[in-house]
Amino acid sequence: MVICPSCSTDNIPGSETCEECGQDLSGPDIRSDCAGFDRQLLADTLQVLPLDHLAALGVEASVADAVRSMKDLGIGCILVFDSHRLAGIFTERDLVKKIKPELEDLEQLKLRDVMTPDPAILHEEDTIAYALNRMSVGGFRHVPVLRANNSVGLISIRDVLHYIATQIS
Amino acid sequence: MSFEATLRSEKIRHLAVAAVARVERDASLREAVGILRNNRLGCVLVCEGEQLVGILTERDLVKKVFVSKVDWNAIVEKFMTPKPMTLSLDDSLADTMQMMDAGGFRNVPVLDDRGRLAGVVSVRHIIDYLAEHFPAEVLNLPPRLHQTMEAPDGA
């Protein structure tokens, strides 16, 4: 029995290529064929991503403040702090889903009342593969990242896409 | 086959491309935003008959609608991104990812073989595809590669 290192199919002993996926089974170093990108994704941590492309506001800031920051910085998510603690995030999705600008005064509406409280977070030493999986399962487009020095960064689905698109080009 | 090669050979038609929400170009902003709000969609396509003329995304709302007082009865054409780039069902996932990355697009309309709208592919579909098809070992890894137990496990 020969297990294909790429797709885990059982092959007949002596097979030169995997009957399922065509992976070369003949060489002494059979993993090398699928090593590059796969291995990179498993080895790289969030530290290789630009974690500092973010905006932070206090819980008392208004939705109008948040919209201005999003527009000026070209980002889709605001980290919301209560004194020095991360209390929530406020995203484009929250904006479109929860806010009716035709009915509400965005200058008066506070982030405290419309943010997504206690968001899922990642750690800067988590792998990109793990982050990818969390974003997929949780349906998250942005996830705050706790760093070793206790500051908070942010990754977006776009950062992950950019990382992978760069790896395969 | 390596994962990278899979991304090059796999086509958009293999993804479950999302159904399209569309409005006519003279629909009101109120109607278009209502569709985004109520259907958990990231974009709505603006058409003139069968012809795609624009796309209205959450990003457009942040940049053009939420920043100032707007007339909610104004037509959607004034707020949309006109003439969006499109993909075809036979473009590869690798091509799709590189186009989305280069253009900063989160949603891209997809046309079928006859140039008709087939759906929208979003960065969410791509991430879900990657998470689902990436080798199973990914899912079994601890989040931090060198993670160790702080105390011995068990009794």
PDB file of N, CA and C in Angstrom, chain A residues 37 41 49 128-143 155-165, chain B residues 3 7 15 93 96-97 100 105-106 121-134 138-139:
ATOM      1  N   PHE A  37       3.674  25.984  -1.869  1.00  0.00           N
ATOM      2  CA  PHE A  37       2.588  26.817  -1.382  1.00  0.00           C
ATOM      3  C   PHE A  37       1.911  26.217  -0.160  1.00  0.00           C
ATOM      4  N   LEU A  41       1.746  28.062   3.569  1.00  0.00           N
ATOM      5  CA  LEU A  41       0.485  28.434   4.213  1.00  0.00           C
ATOM      6  C   LEU A  41       0.417  27.860   5.625  1.00  0.00           C
ATOM      7  N   LEU A  49       1.560  39.352   7.726  1.00  0.00           N
ATOM      8  CA  LEU A  49       0.531  40.225   7.138  1.00  0.00           C
ATOM      9  C   LEU A  49       0.637  41.641   7.725  1.00  0.00           C
ATOM     10  N   ILE A 128      -1.551  31.239   9.019  1.00  0.00           N
ATOM     11  CA  ILE A 128      -2.503  31.789   8.056  1.00  0.00           C
ATOM     12  C   ILE A 128      -3.558  30.749   7.699  1.00  0.00           C
ATOM     13  N   ALA A 129      -3.153  29.504   7.631  1.00  0.00           N
ATOM     14  CA  ALA A 129      -4.115  28.440   7.342  1.00  0.00           C
ATOM     15  C   ALA A 129      -5.208  28.390   8.408  1.00  0.00           C
ATOM     16  N   TYR A 130      -4.806  28.567   9.658  1.00  0.00           N
ATOM     17  CA  TYR A 130      -5.786  28.543  10.750  1.00  0.00           C
ATOM     18  C   TYR A 130      -6.733  29.740  10.642  1.00  0.00           C
ATOM     19  N   ALA A 131      -6.161  30.920  10.361  1.00  0.00           N
ATOM     20  CA  ALA A 131      -6.980  32.130  10.227  1.00  0.00           C
ATOM     21  C   ALA A 131      -7.986  31.975   9.085  1.00  0.00           C
ATOM     22  N   LEU A 132      -7.508  31.407   7.986  1.00  0.00           N
ATOM     23  CA  LEU A 132      -8.357  31.172   6.824  1.00  0.00           C
ATOM     24  C   LEU A 132      -9.560  30.315   7.201  1.00  0.00           C
ATOM     25  N   ASN A 133      -9.274  29.278   7.967  1.00  0.00           N
ATOM     26  CA  ASN A 133     -10.338  28.378   8.377  1.00  0.00           C
ATOM     27  C   ASN A 133     -11.335  29.075   9.319  1.00  0.00           C
ATOM     28  N   ARG A 134     -10.803  29.863  10.252  1.00  0.00           N
ATOM     29  CA  ARG A 134     -11.692  30.587  11.178  1.00  0.00           C
ATOM     30  C   ARG A 134     -12.582  31.572  10.431  1.00  0.00           C
ATOM     31  N   MET A 135     -11.999  32.263   9.459  1.00  0.00           N
ATOM     32  CA  MET A 135     -12.785  33.247   8.714  1.00  0.00           C
ATOM     33  C   MET A 135     -13.882  32.561   7.910  1.00  0.00           C
ATOM     34  N   SER A 136     -13.563  31.405   7.372  1.00  0.00           N
ATOM     35  CA  SER A 136     -14.551  30.683   6.582  1.00  0.00           C
ATOM     36  C   SER A 136     -15.675  30.159   7.465  1.00  0.00           C
ATOM     37  N   VAL A 137     -15.306  29.487   8.541  1.00  0.00           N
ATOM     38  CA  VAL A 137     -16.320  28.866   9.400  1.00  0.00           C
ATOM     39  C   VAL A 137     -17.177  29.933  10.093  1.00  0.00           C
ATOM     40  N   GLY A 138     -16.518  31.009  10.556  1.00  0.00           N
ATOM     41  CA  GLY A 138     -17.254  32.037  11.281  1.00  0.00           C
ATOM     42  C   GLY A 138     -17.955  33.049  10.377  1.00  0.00           C
ATOM     43  N   GLY A 139     -17.618  33.014   9.083  1.00  0.00           N
ATOM     44  CA  GLY A 139     -18.187  34.025   8.192  1.00  0.00           C
ATOM     45  C   GLY A 139     -17.634  35.409   8.452  1.00  0.00           C
ATOM     46  N   PHE A 140     -16.394  35.488   8.981  1.00  0.00           N
ATOM     47  CA  PHE A 140     -15.812  36.778   9.323  1.00  0.00           C
ATOM     48  C   PHE A 140     -15.057  37.360   8.137  1.00  0.00           C
ATOM     49  N   ARG A 141     -15.147  38.678   7.990  1.00  0.00           N
ATOM     50  CA  ARG A 141     -14.375  39.355   6.969  1.00  0.00           C
ATOM     51  C   ARG A 141     -13.193  40.080   7.615  1.00  0.00           C
ATOM     52  N   HIS A 142     -13.334  40.378   8.889  1.00  0.00           N
ATOM     53  CA  HIS A 142     -12.264  41.038   9.652  1.00  0.00           C
ATOM     54  C   HIS A 142     -12.126  40.348  11.001  1.00  0.00           C
ATOM     55  N   VAL A 143     -10.897  40.146  11.438  1.00  0.00           N
ATOM     56  CA  VAL A 143     -10.677  39.564  12.764  1.00  0.00           C
ATOM     57  C   VAL A 143      -9.550  40.331  13.465  1.00  0.00           C
ATOM     58  N   ILE A 155      -6.685  41.684  10.825  1.00  0.00           N
ATOM     59  CA  ILE A 155      -6.542  41.114   9.475  1.00  0.00           C
ATOM     60  C   ILE A 155      -7.903  41.145   8.791  1.00  0.00           C
ATOM     61  N   SER A 156      -7.859  41.313   7.474  1.00  0.00           N
ATOM     62  CA  SER A 156      -9.093  41.290   6.693  1.00  0.00           C
ATOM     63  C   SER A 156      -8.995  40.158   5.693  1.00  0.00           C
ATOM     64  N   ILE A 157     -10.137  39.776   5.187  1.00  0.00           N
ATOM     65  CA  ILE A 157     -10.195  38.708   4.201  1.00  0.00           C
ATOM     66  C   ILE A 157      -9.370  39.114   2.976  1.00  0.00           C
ATOM     67  N   ARG A 158      -9.280  40.421   2.739  1.00  0.00           N
ATOM     68  CA  ARG A 158      -8.495  40.915   1.615  1.00  0.00           C
ATOM     69  C   ARG A 158      -6.996  40.677   1.841  1.00  0.00           C
ATOM     70  N   ASP A 159      -6.537  40.839   3.081  1.00  0.00           N
ATOM     71  CA  ASP A 159      -5.128  40.563   3.387  1.00  0.00           C
ATOM     72  C   ASP A 159      -4.789  39.104   3.090  1.00  0.00           C
ATOM     73  N   VAL A 160      -5.710  38.216   3.480  1.00  0.00           N
ATOM     74  CA  VAL A 160      -5.477  36.781   3.273  1.00  0.00           C
ATOM     75  C   VAL A 160      -5.479  36.468   1.775  1.00  0.00           C
ATOM     76  N   LEU A 161      -6.436  37.068   1.065  1.00  0.00           N
ATOM     77  CA  LEU A 161      -6.490  36.874  -0.388  1.00  0.00           C
ATOM     78  C   LEU A 161      -5.202  37.370  -1.045  1.00  0.00           C
ATOM     79  N   HIS A 162      -4.746  38.536  -0.607  1.00  0.00           N
ATOM     80  CA  HIS A 162      -3.530  39.107  -1.195  1.00  0.00           C
ATOM     81  C   HIS A 162      -2.334  38.186  -0.951  1.00  0.00           C
ATOM     82  N   TYR A 163      -2.245  37.669   0.265  1.00  0.00           N
ATOM     83  CA  TYR A 163      -1.149  36.759   0.609  1.00  0.00           C
ATOM     84  C   TYR A 163      -1.147  35.544  -0.322  1.00  0.00           C
ATOM     85  N   ILE A 164      -2.326  34.941  -0.491  1.00  0.00           N
ATOM     86  CA  ILE A 164      -2.393  33.720  -1.308  1.00  0.00           C
ATOM     87  C   ILE A 164      -2.176  34.036  -2.792  1.00  0.00           C
ATOM     88  N   ALA A 165      -2.788  35.133  -3.264  1.00  0.00           N
ATOM     89  CA  ALA A 165      -2.623  35.514  -4.670  1.00  0.00           C
ATOM     90  C   ALA A 165      -1.153  35.763  -4.983  1.00  0.00           C
TER      91      ALA A 165
ATOM     92  N   PHE B   3      -1.693  21.876  -4.454  1.00  0.00           N
ATOM     93  CA  PHE B   3      -2.824  22.753  -4.222  1.00  0.00           C
ATOM     94  C   PHE B   3      -2.812  23.914  -5.213  1.00  0.00           C
ATOM     95  N   LEU B   7      -5.677  25.157  -7.952  1.00  0.00           N
ATOM     96  CA  LEU B   7      -6.259  26.494  -8.119  1.00  0.00           C
ATOM     97  C   LEU B   7      -6.176  26.964  -9.562  1.00  0.00           C
ATOM     98  N   LEU B  15     -17.456  26.487  -8.600  1.00  0.00           N
ATOM     99  CA  LEU B  15     -17.885  27.109  -7.353  1.00  0.00           C
ATOM    100  C   LEU B  15     -19.404  27.228  -7.372  1.00  0.00           C
ATOM    101  N   LEU B  93      -9.680  29.649 -10.687  1.00  0.00           N
ATOM    102  CA  LEU B  93      -9.706  30.275  -9.365  1.00  0.00           C
ATOM    103  C   LEU B  93      -8.461  31.127  -9.144  1.00  0.00           C
ATOM    104  N   THR B  96      -9.044  34.337 -10.842  1.00  0.00           N
ATOM    105  CA  THR B  96     -10.043  35.097 -10.091  1.00  0.00           C
ATOM    106  C   THR B  96      -9.410  35.785  -8.884  1.00  0.00           C
ATOM    107  N   MET B  97      -8.595  35.027  -8.168  1.00  0.00           N
ATOM    108  CA  MET B  97      -7.955  35.579  -6.973  1.00  0.00           C
ATOM    109  C   MET B  97      -7.023  36.724  -7.337  1.00  0.00           C
ATOM    110  N   MET B 100      -9.122  39.810  -8.285  1.00  0.00           N
ATOM    111  CA  MET B 100      -9.722  40.435  -7.102  1.00  0.00           C
ATOM    112  C   MET B 100      -8.670  41.178  -6.299  1.00  0.00           C
ATOM    113  N   PHE B 105     -11.275  44.108  -5.647  1.00  0.00           N
ATOM    114  CA  PHE B 105     -12.695  43.783  -5.774  1.00  0.00           C
ATOM    115  C   PHE B 105     -13.076  42.690  -4.786  1.00  0.00           C
ATOM    116  N   ARG B 106     -14.243  42.850  -4.180  1.00  0.00           N
ATOM    117  CA  ARG B 106     -14.720  41.804  -3.285  1.00  0.00           C
ATOM    118  C   ARG B 106     -15.808  40.975  -3.973  1.00  0.00           C
ATOM    119  N   VAL B 121     -19.219  36.150  -8.130  1.00  0.00           N
ATOM    120  CA  VAL B 121     -18.267  35.413  -7.307  1.00  0.00           C
ATOM    121  C   VAL B 121     -17.657  36.419  -6.333  1.00  0.00           C
ATOM    122  N   SER B 122     -17.622  36.029  -5.060  1.00  0.00           N
ATOM    123  CA  SER B 122     -17.118  36.952  -4.050  1.00  0.00           C
ATOM    124  C   SER B 122     -15.896  36.349  -3.368  1.00  0.00           C
ATOM    125  N   VAL B 123     -15.147  37.200  -2.720  1.00  0.00           N
ATOM    126  CA  VAL B 123     -13.960  36.739  -2.010  1.00  0.00           C
ATOM    127  C   VAL B 123     -14.347  35.717  -0.945  1.00  0.00           C
ATOM    128  N   ARG B 124     -15.559  35.835  -0.454  1.00  0.00           N
ATOM    129  CA  ARG B 124     -16.075  34.861   0.526  1.00  0.00           C
ATOM    130  C   ARG B 124     -16.116  33.452  -0.080  1.00  0.00           C
ATOM    131  N   HIS B 125     -16.569  33.333  -1.346  1.00  0.00           N
ATOM    132  CA  HIS B 125     -16.597  32.016  -1.994  1.00  0.00           C
ATOM    133  C   HIS B 125     -15.196  31.431  -2.084  1.00  0.00           C
ATOM    134  N   ILE B 126     -14.241  32.307  -2.414  1.00  0.00           N
ATOM    135  CA  ILE B 126     -12.872  31.834  -2.596  1.00  0.00           C
ATOM    136  C   ILE B 126     -12.304  31.324  -1.263  1.00  0.00           C
ATOM    137  N   ILE B 127     -12.511  32.093  -0.219  1.00  0.00           N
ATOM    138  CA  ILE B 127     -11.997  31.687   1.091  1.00  0.00           C
ATOM    139  C   ILE B 127     -12.660  30.389   1.550  1.00  0.00           C
ATOM    140  N   ASP B 128     -13.975  30.283   1.333  1.00  0.00           N
ATOM    141  CA  ASP B 128     -14.668  29.053   1.710  1.00  0.00           C
ATOM    142  C   ASP B 128     -14.127  27.869   0.910  1.00  0.00           C
ATOM    143  N   TYR B 129     -13.880  28.098  -0.369  1.00  0.00           N
ATOM    144  CA  TYR B 129     -13.335  27.026  -1.202  1.00  0.00           C
ATOM    145  C   TYR B 129     -11.971  26.575  -0.666  1.00  0.00           C
ATOM    146  N   LEU B 130     -11.118  27.548  -0.366  1.00  0.00           N
ATOM    147  CA  LEU B 130      -9.777  27.216   0.128  1.00  0.00           C
ATOM    148  C   LEU B 130      -9.855  26.432   1.436  1.00  0.00           C
ATOM    149  N   ALA B 131     -10.714  26.900   2.334  1.00  0.00           N
ATOM    150  CA  ALA B 131     -10.821  26.238   3.635  1.00  0.00           C
ATOM    151  C   ALA B 131     -11.345  24.815   3.471  1.00  0.00           C
ATOM    152  N   GLU B 132     -12.249  24.642   2.515  1.00  0.00           N
ATOM    153  CA  GLU B 132     -12.854  23.331   2.332  1.00  0.00           C
ATOM    154  C   GLU B 132     -11.924  22.347   1.630  1.00  0.00           C
ATOM    155  N   HIS B 133     -11.148  22.868   0.682  1.00  0.00           N
ATOM    156  CA  HIS B 133     -10.350  21.970  -0.149  1.00  0.00           C
ATOM    157  C   HIS B 133      -8.893  21.882   0.243  1.00  0.00           C
ATOM    158  N   PHE B 134      -8.478  22.696   1.173  1.00  0.00           N
ATOM    159  CA  PHE B 134      -7.086  22.619   1.571  1.00  0.00           C
ATOM    160  C   PHE B 134      -6.860  21.288   2.274  1.00  0.00           C
ATOM    161  N   VAL B 138      -4.559  20.668   7.613  1.00  0.00           N
ATOM    162  CA  VAL B 138      -4.665  22.047   8.077  1.00  0.00           C
ATOM    163  C   VAL B 138      -5.608  22.144   9.268  1.00  0.00           C
ATOM    164  N   LEU B 139      -6.714  21.456   9.125  1.00  0.00           N
ATOM    165  CA  LEU B 139      -7.759  21.604  10.120  1.00  0.00           C
ATOM    166  C   LEU B 139      -7.385  20.950  11.438  1.00  0.00           C
TER     167      LEU B 139
END
